[in-house]
Amino acid sequence: KVGPGETFTLSGDVVVGPGETFEAVGSGESRCRIVGNGHRIVVNNVAAPIVLRSCDVVGLGTMDRNAAEFRLPGAGSLVIDEVVFSRTGRIYVQQQGNAQVTVRRSVFGKDALLDVGARREAATPAVVFDGLSRGASVFQGNRVFRSWIEWAHAWNWTIGGYQADHTNVLIGLRCGLMVNDPRDTKVVGNYVHTSWDPGNSSQVSVMEVGGSGPSNVLIEHNVLRHGEWVIRGLIGELRYNLLLDVDDHNYIIGPREGALIHHNVFVRHVINQTSRGNKNSSIGLVYPARGIQIWNNTFDGGGDVVNFEVPVVSVNSQAFLDSFRS
C-alpha cells in the first residue's frame, strides 16, 4: 500500500497474488508516487479492489516489457483515477466473469515507452483491455498523447460519455481507439486526432471497430481527425459524428453487416493536401456484408480550395449497399 505523499521505488518486479492486494492512493495535493526503474507491477487473480488514485507513475516497464499487468478474476475490480503515467511501457488488463474496470481522468504521456513506428503490427498500444467480462466498465475523461487504446473484447464498455468531463482526448502519434468484438458498448463524445509520418508509418486510423454478429454498438458525438482511414472497419450505428481531414484512402473503409451510418458530417479542413496520398472515396464498401444503410449525412468536398475529387461512396463487386438516401 502506498499512501498520500509516499513514494514507492521498485528494485525488482512486484508480483501480487490471491489473498493479497495492491493500492496506491494519494489525496488532493498530497499525491503518491511510484518509481518503476524499468520494472513492472503484476497483479494476478486478486479479488480485492485494485486502486490507483491521485498518483504519479514514472518509469514502469520498458519498450519491450509491460509496465503493469492486471489480471482480474470474475469478482475483481480495477480503478485508475487521476493517475499520470510518464515514461511507462504498455499497460495490460485482463477481465473475467463480471470484473469491472474504471479508468478516469488519467494522463498517458507523450513520453511513453511505446513503439509507434512503421508497421501497425509492430507498434505498441498504450493500454490493452482483454478478456471476456460482462462487468460494466468505463474509460472516461482521460488524455492520451502517444499510441492507441485497444479493446480485444469490448463487452459492456462506455468509452467517453455524455457529460463534458467524460470526454477522452487523444492527440499524437498513432493515437486512436481500437474496439474489437464490441457488445453493448458506447463510444461517445470523444476527441481523437492522430498524427503520422506517411514516409515512416502505415495503417494509421483514428478508430477501428472490428467484429461480427449482434453487437449493440453506438458511436456518436465524436470528433475524429486524420489517418489513412479515419474509421477502419465498422459495426453498429455511427451517428452525429464529425469526421475530418482523411490523409489517405477513405474516411470509412469496410462497414460490416448491418452497419448504420447517418447524420454525420464529413469535412475536408486541411488545405493544399490534395496531392498527398491515394484518396479512394469517402466511404468504401469492400466486404460482402448486407444490411448497410447510409442516410442524412453531409459530405463536403471542399470546392476548388480542397478539391476532394473522389466518389462519396464506392461499392466493389463483392459488397452490397442496401440504402443510400437523403
mmCIF file with all atom_site columns, C-alpha atoms in Angstrom, residues 27-105:
data_model
loop_
_atom_site.group_PDB
_atom_site.id
_atom_site.type_symbol
_atom_site.label_atom_id
_atom_site.label_alt_id
_atom_site.label_comp_id
_atom_site.label_asym_id
_atom_site.label_entity_id
_atom_site.label_seq_id
_atom_site.pdbx_PDB_ins_code
_atom_site.Cartn_x
_atom_site.Cartn_y
_atom_site.Cartn_z
_atom_site.occupancy
_atom_site.B_iso_or_equiv
_atom_site.pdbx_formal_charge
_atom_site.auth_seq_id
_atom_site.auth_comp_id
_atom_site.auth_asym_id
_atom_site.auth_atom_id
_atom_site.pdbx_PDB_model_num
ATOM 1  C CA . SER A 1 27  ? -5.124  12.668  -1.567  1.00 0.00 ? 27  SER A CA 1
ATOM 2  C CA . GLY A 1 28  ? -5.642  16.104  -3.109  1.00 0.00 ? 28  GLY A CA 1
ATOM 3  C CA . GLU A 1 29  ? -2.280  17.816  -3.491  1.00 0.00 ? 29  GLU A CA 1
ATOM 4  C CA . SER A 1 30  ? -0.598  15.087  -1.457  1.00 0.00 ? 30  SER A CA 1
ATOM 5  C CA . ARG A 1 31  ? -0.228  12.685  -4.355  1.00 0.00 ? 31  ARG A CA 1
ATOM 6  C CA . CYS A 1 32  ? 1.576   9.377   -4.112  1.00 0.00 ? 32  CYS A CA 1
ATOM 7  C CA . ARG A 1 33  ? 4.385   8.345   -6.454  1.00 0.00 ? 33  ARG A CA 1
ATOM 8  C CA . ILE A 1 34  ? 5.604   5.077   -7.968  1.00 0.00 ? 34  ILE A CA 1
ATOM 9  C CA . VAL A 1 35  ? 9.088   4.957   -9.490  1.00 0.00 ? 35  VAL A CA 1
ATOM 10 C CA . GLY A 1 36  ? 9.499   1.845   -11.601 1.00 0.00 ? 36  GLY A CA 1
ATOM 11 C CA . ASN A 1 37  ? 13.196  1.881   -12.617 1.00 0.00 ? 37  ASN A CA 1
ATOM 12 C CA . GLY A 1 38  ? 12.209  -0.283  -15.622 1.00 0.00 ? 38  GLY A CA 1
ATOM 13 C CA . HIS A 1 39  ? 10.480  -2.927  -13.500 1.00 0.00 ? 39  HIS A CA 1
ATOM 14 C CA . ARG A 1 40  ? 6.803   -3.856  -13.635 1.00 0.00 ? 40  ARG A CA 1
ATOM 15 C CA . ILE A 1 41  ? 3.786   -4.468  -11.427 1.00 0.00 ? 41  ILE A CA 1
ATOM 16 C CA . VAL A 1 42  ? 1.916   -7.749  -11.925 1.00 0.00 ? 42  VAL A CA 1
ATOM 17 C CA . VAL A 1 43  ? -1.380  -8.416  -10.153 1.00 0.00 ? 43  VAL A CA 1
ATOM 18 C CA . ASN A 1 44  ? -2.812  -11.915 -10.658 1.00 0.00 ? 44  ASN A CA 1
ATOM 19 C CA . ASN A 1 45  ? -6.254  -13.145 -9.630  1.00 0.00 ? 45  ASN A CA 1
ATOM 20 C CA . VAL A 1 46  ? -6.756  -10.708 -6.758  1.00 0.00 ? 46  VAL A CA 1
ATOM 21 C CA . ALA A 1 47  ? -10.391 -10.453 -5.648  1.00 0.00 ? 47  ALA A CA 1
ATOM 22 C CA . ALA A 1 48  ? -9.902  -7.326  -3.518  1.00 0.00 ? 48  ALA A CA 1
ATOM 23 C CA . PRO A 1 49  ? -10.299 -3.992  -5.373  1.00 0.00 ? 49  PRO A CA 1
ATOM 24 C CA . ILE A 1 50  ? -7.105  -2.756  -7.033  1.00 0.00 ? 50  ILE A CA 1
ATOM 25 C CA . VAL A 1 51  ? -6.921  1.021   -6.774  1.00 0.00 ? 51  VAL A CA 1
ATOM 26 C CA . LEU A 1 52  ? -4.518  3.628   -8.174  1.00 0.00 ? 52  LEU A CA 1
ATOM 27 C CA . ARG A 1 53  ? -5.716  7.156   -7.422  1.00 0.00 ? 53  ARG A CA 1
ATOM 28 C CA . SER A 1 54  ? -4.080  10.589  -7.365  1.00 0.00 ? 54  SER A CA 1
ATOM 29 C CA . CYS A 1 55  ? -0.699  9.091   -8.109  1.00 0.00 ? 55  CYS A CA 1
ATOM 30 C CA . ASP A 1 56  ? 2.267   9.802   -10.402 1.00 0.00 ? 56  ASP A CA 1
ATOM 31 C CA . VAL A 1 57  ? 3.730   6.713   -12.056 1.00 0.00 ? 57  VAL A CA 1
ATOM 32 C CA . VAL A 1 58  ? 7.189   7.082   -13.603 1.00 0.00 ? 58  VAL A CA 1
ATOM 33 C CA . GLY A 1 59  ? 9.442   4.596   -15.379 1.00 0.00 ? 59  GLY A CA 1
ATOM 34 C CA . LEU A 1 60  ? 7.386   1.415   -15.123 1.00 0.00 ? 60  LEU A CA 1
ATOM 35 C CA . GLY A 1 61  ? 8.359   -1.146  -17.774 1.00 0.00 ? 61  GLY A CA 1
ATOM 36 C CA . THR A 1 62  ? 10.373  -0.648  -20.942 1.00 0.00 ? 62  THR A CA 1
ATOM 37 C CA . MET A 1 63  ? 9.843   -0.636  -24.689 1.00 0.00 ? 63  MET A CA 1
ATOM 38 C CA . ASP A 1 64  ? 9.891   -4.455  -24.528 1.00 0.00 ? 64  ASP A CA 1
ATOM 39 C CA . ARG A 1 65  ? 8.256   -5.135  -21.135 1.00 0.00 ? 65  ARG A CA 1
ATOM 40 C CA . ASN A 1 66  ? 4.797   -4.222  -19.927 1.00 0.00 ? 66  ASN A CA 1
ATOM 41 C CA . ALA A 1 67  ? 4.605   -1.508  -17.301 1.00 0.00 ? 67  ALA A CA 1
ATOM 42 C CA . ALA A 1 68  ? 1.786   -3.265  -15.473 1.00 0.00 ? 68  ALA A CA 1
ATOM 43 C CA . GLU A 1 69  ? -0.351  -6.372  -15.849 1.00 0.00 ? 69  GLU A CA 1
ATOM 44 C CA . PHE A 1 70  ? -3.683  -6.626  -14.059 1.00 0.00 ? 70  PHE A CA 1
ATOM 45 C CA . ARG A 1 71  ? -5.485  -9.988  -14.337 1.00 0.00 ? 71  ARG A CA 1
ATOM 46 C CA . LEU A 1 72  ? -8.876  -9.719  -12.684 1.00 0.00 ? 72  LEU A CA 1
ATOM 47 C CA . PRO A 1 73  ? -10.997 -12.687 -11.548 1.00 0.00 ? 73  PRO A CA 1
ATOM 48 C CA . GLY A 1 74  ? -14.749 -12.678 -12.035 1.00 0.00 ? 74  GLY A CA 1
ATOM 49 C CA . ALA A 1 75  ? -15.401 -10.679 -8.873  1.00 0.00 ? 75  ALA A CA 1
ATOM 50 C CA . GLY A 1 76  ? -12.369 -8.408  -9.218  1.00 0.00 ? 76  GLY A CA 1
ATOM 51 C CA . SER A 1 77  ? -12.185 -4.707  -9.998  1.00 0.00 ? 77  SER A CA 1
ATOM 52 C CA . LEU A 1 78  ? -9.614  -2.137  -11.069 1.00 0.00 ? 78  LEU A CA 1
ATOM 53 C CA . VAL A 1 79  ? -9.831  1.630   -10.550 1.00 0.00 ? 79  VAL A CA 1
ATOM 54 C CA . ILE A 1 80  ? -7.317  4.021   -12.141 1.00 0.00 ? 80  ILE A CA 1
ATOM 55 C CA . ASP A 1 81  ? -8.312  7.581   -11.311 1.00 0.00 ? 81  ASP A CA 1
ATOM 56 C CA . GLU A 1 82  ? -6.313  10.815  -11.711 1.00 0.00 ? 82  GLU A CA 1
ATOM 57 C CA . VAL A 1 83  ? -3.089  8.941   -12.409 1.00 0.00 ? 83  VAL A CA 1
ATOM 58 C CA . VAL A 1 84  ? -0.314  10.430  -14.533 1.00 0.00 ? 84  VAL A CA 1
ATOM 59 C CA . PHE A 1 85  ? 1.832   7.884   -16.384 1.00 0.00 ? 85  PHE A CA 1
ATOM 60 C CA . SER A 1 86  ? 5.274   9.078   -17.590 1.00 0.00 ? 86  SER A CA 1
ATOM 61 C CA . ARG A 1 87  ? 7.990   7.086   -19.373 1.00 0.00 ? 87  ARG A CA 1
ATOM 62 C CA . THR A 1 88  ? 5.983   3.889   -18.968 1.00 0.00 ? 88  THR A CA 1
ATOM 63 C CA . GLY A 1 89  ? 5.502   0.875   -21.202 1.00 0.00 ? 89  GLY A CA 1
ATOM 64 C CA . ARG A 1 90  ? 2.259   -0.809  -22.209 1.00 0.00 ? 90  ARG A CA 1
ATOM 65 C CA . ILE A 1 91  ? -0.437  -1.471  -19.601 1.00 0.00 ? 91  ILE A CA 1
ATOM 66 C CA . TYR A 1 92  ? -2.300  -4.773  -19.930 1.00 0.00 ? 92  TYR A CA 1
ATOM 67 C CA . VAL A 1 93  ? -5.657  -5.512  -18.266 1.00 0.00 ? 93  VAL A CA 1
ATOM 68 C CA . GLN A 1 94  ? -7.453  -8.865  -18.429 1.00 0.00 ? 94  GLN A CA 1
ATOM 69 C CA . GLN A 1 95  ? -11.036 -9.170  -17.165 1.00 0.00 ? 95  GLN A CA 1
ATOM 70 C CA . GLN A 1 96  ? -13.032 -12.328 -16.498 1.00 0.00 ? 96  GLN A CA 1
ATOM 71 C CA . GLY A 1 97  ? -16.611 -13.045 -15.403 1.00 0.00 ? 97  GLY A CA 1
ATOM 72 C CA . ASN A 1 98  ? -18.112 -9.784  -14.177 1.00 0.00 ? 98  ASN A CA 1
ATOM 73 C CA . ALA A 1 99  ? -14.870 -7.963  -13.379 1.00 0.00 ? 99  ALA A CA 1
ATOM 74 C CA . GLN A 1 100 ? -15.226 -4.196  -13.673 1.00 0.00 ? 100 GLN A CA 1
ATOM 75 C CA . VAL A 1 101 ? -12.663 -1.630  -14.811 1.00 0.00 ? 101 VAL A CA 1
ATOM 76 C CA . THR A 1 102 ? -12.825 2.119   -14.276 1.00 0.00 ? 102 THR A CA 1
ATOM 77 C CA . VAL A 1 103 ? -10.205 4.381   -15.874 1.00 0.00 ? 103 VAL A CA 1
ATOM 78 C CA . ARG A 1 104 ? -10.949 8.070   -15.355 1.00 0.00 ? 104 ARG A CA 1
ATOM 79 C CA . ARG A 1 105 ? -9.210  11.451  -15.550 1.00 0.00 ? 105 ARG A CA 1
#
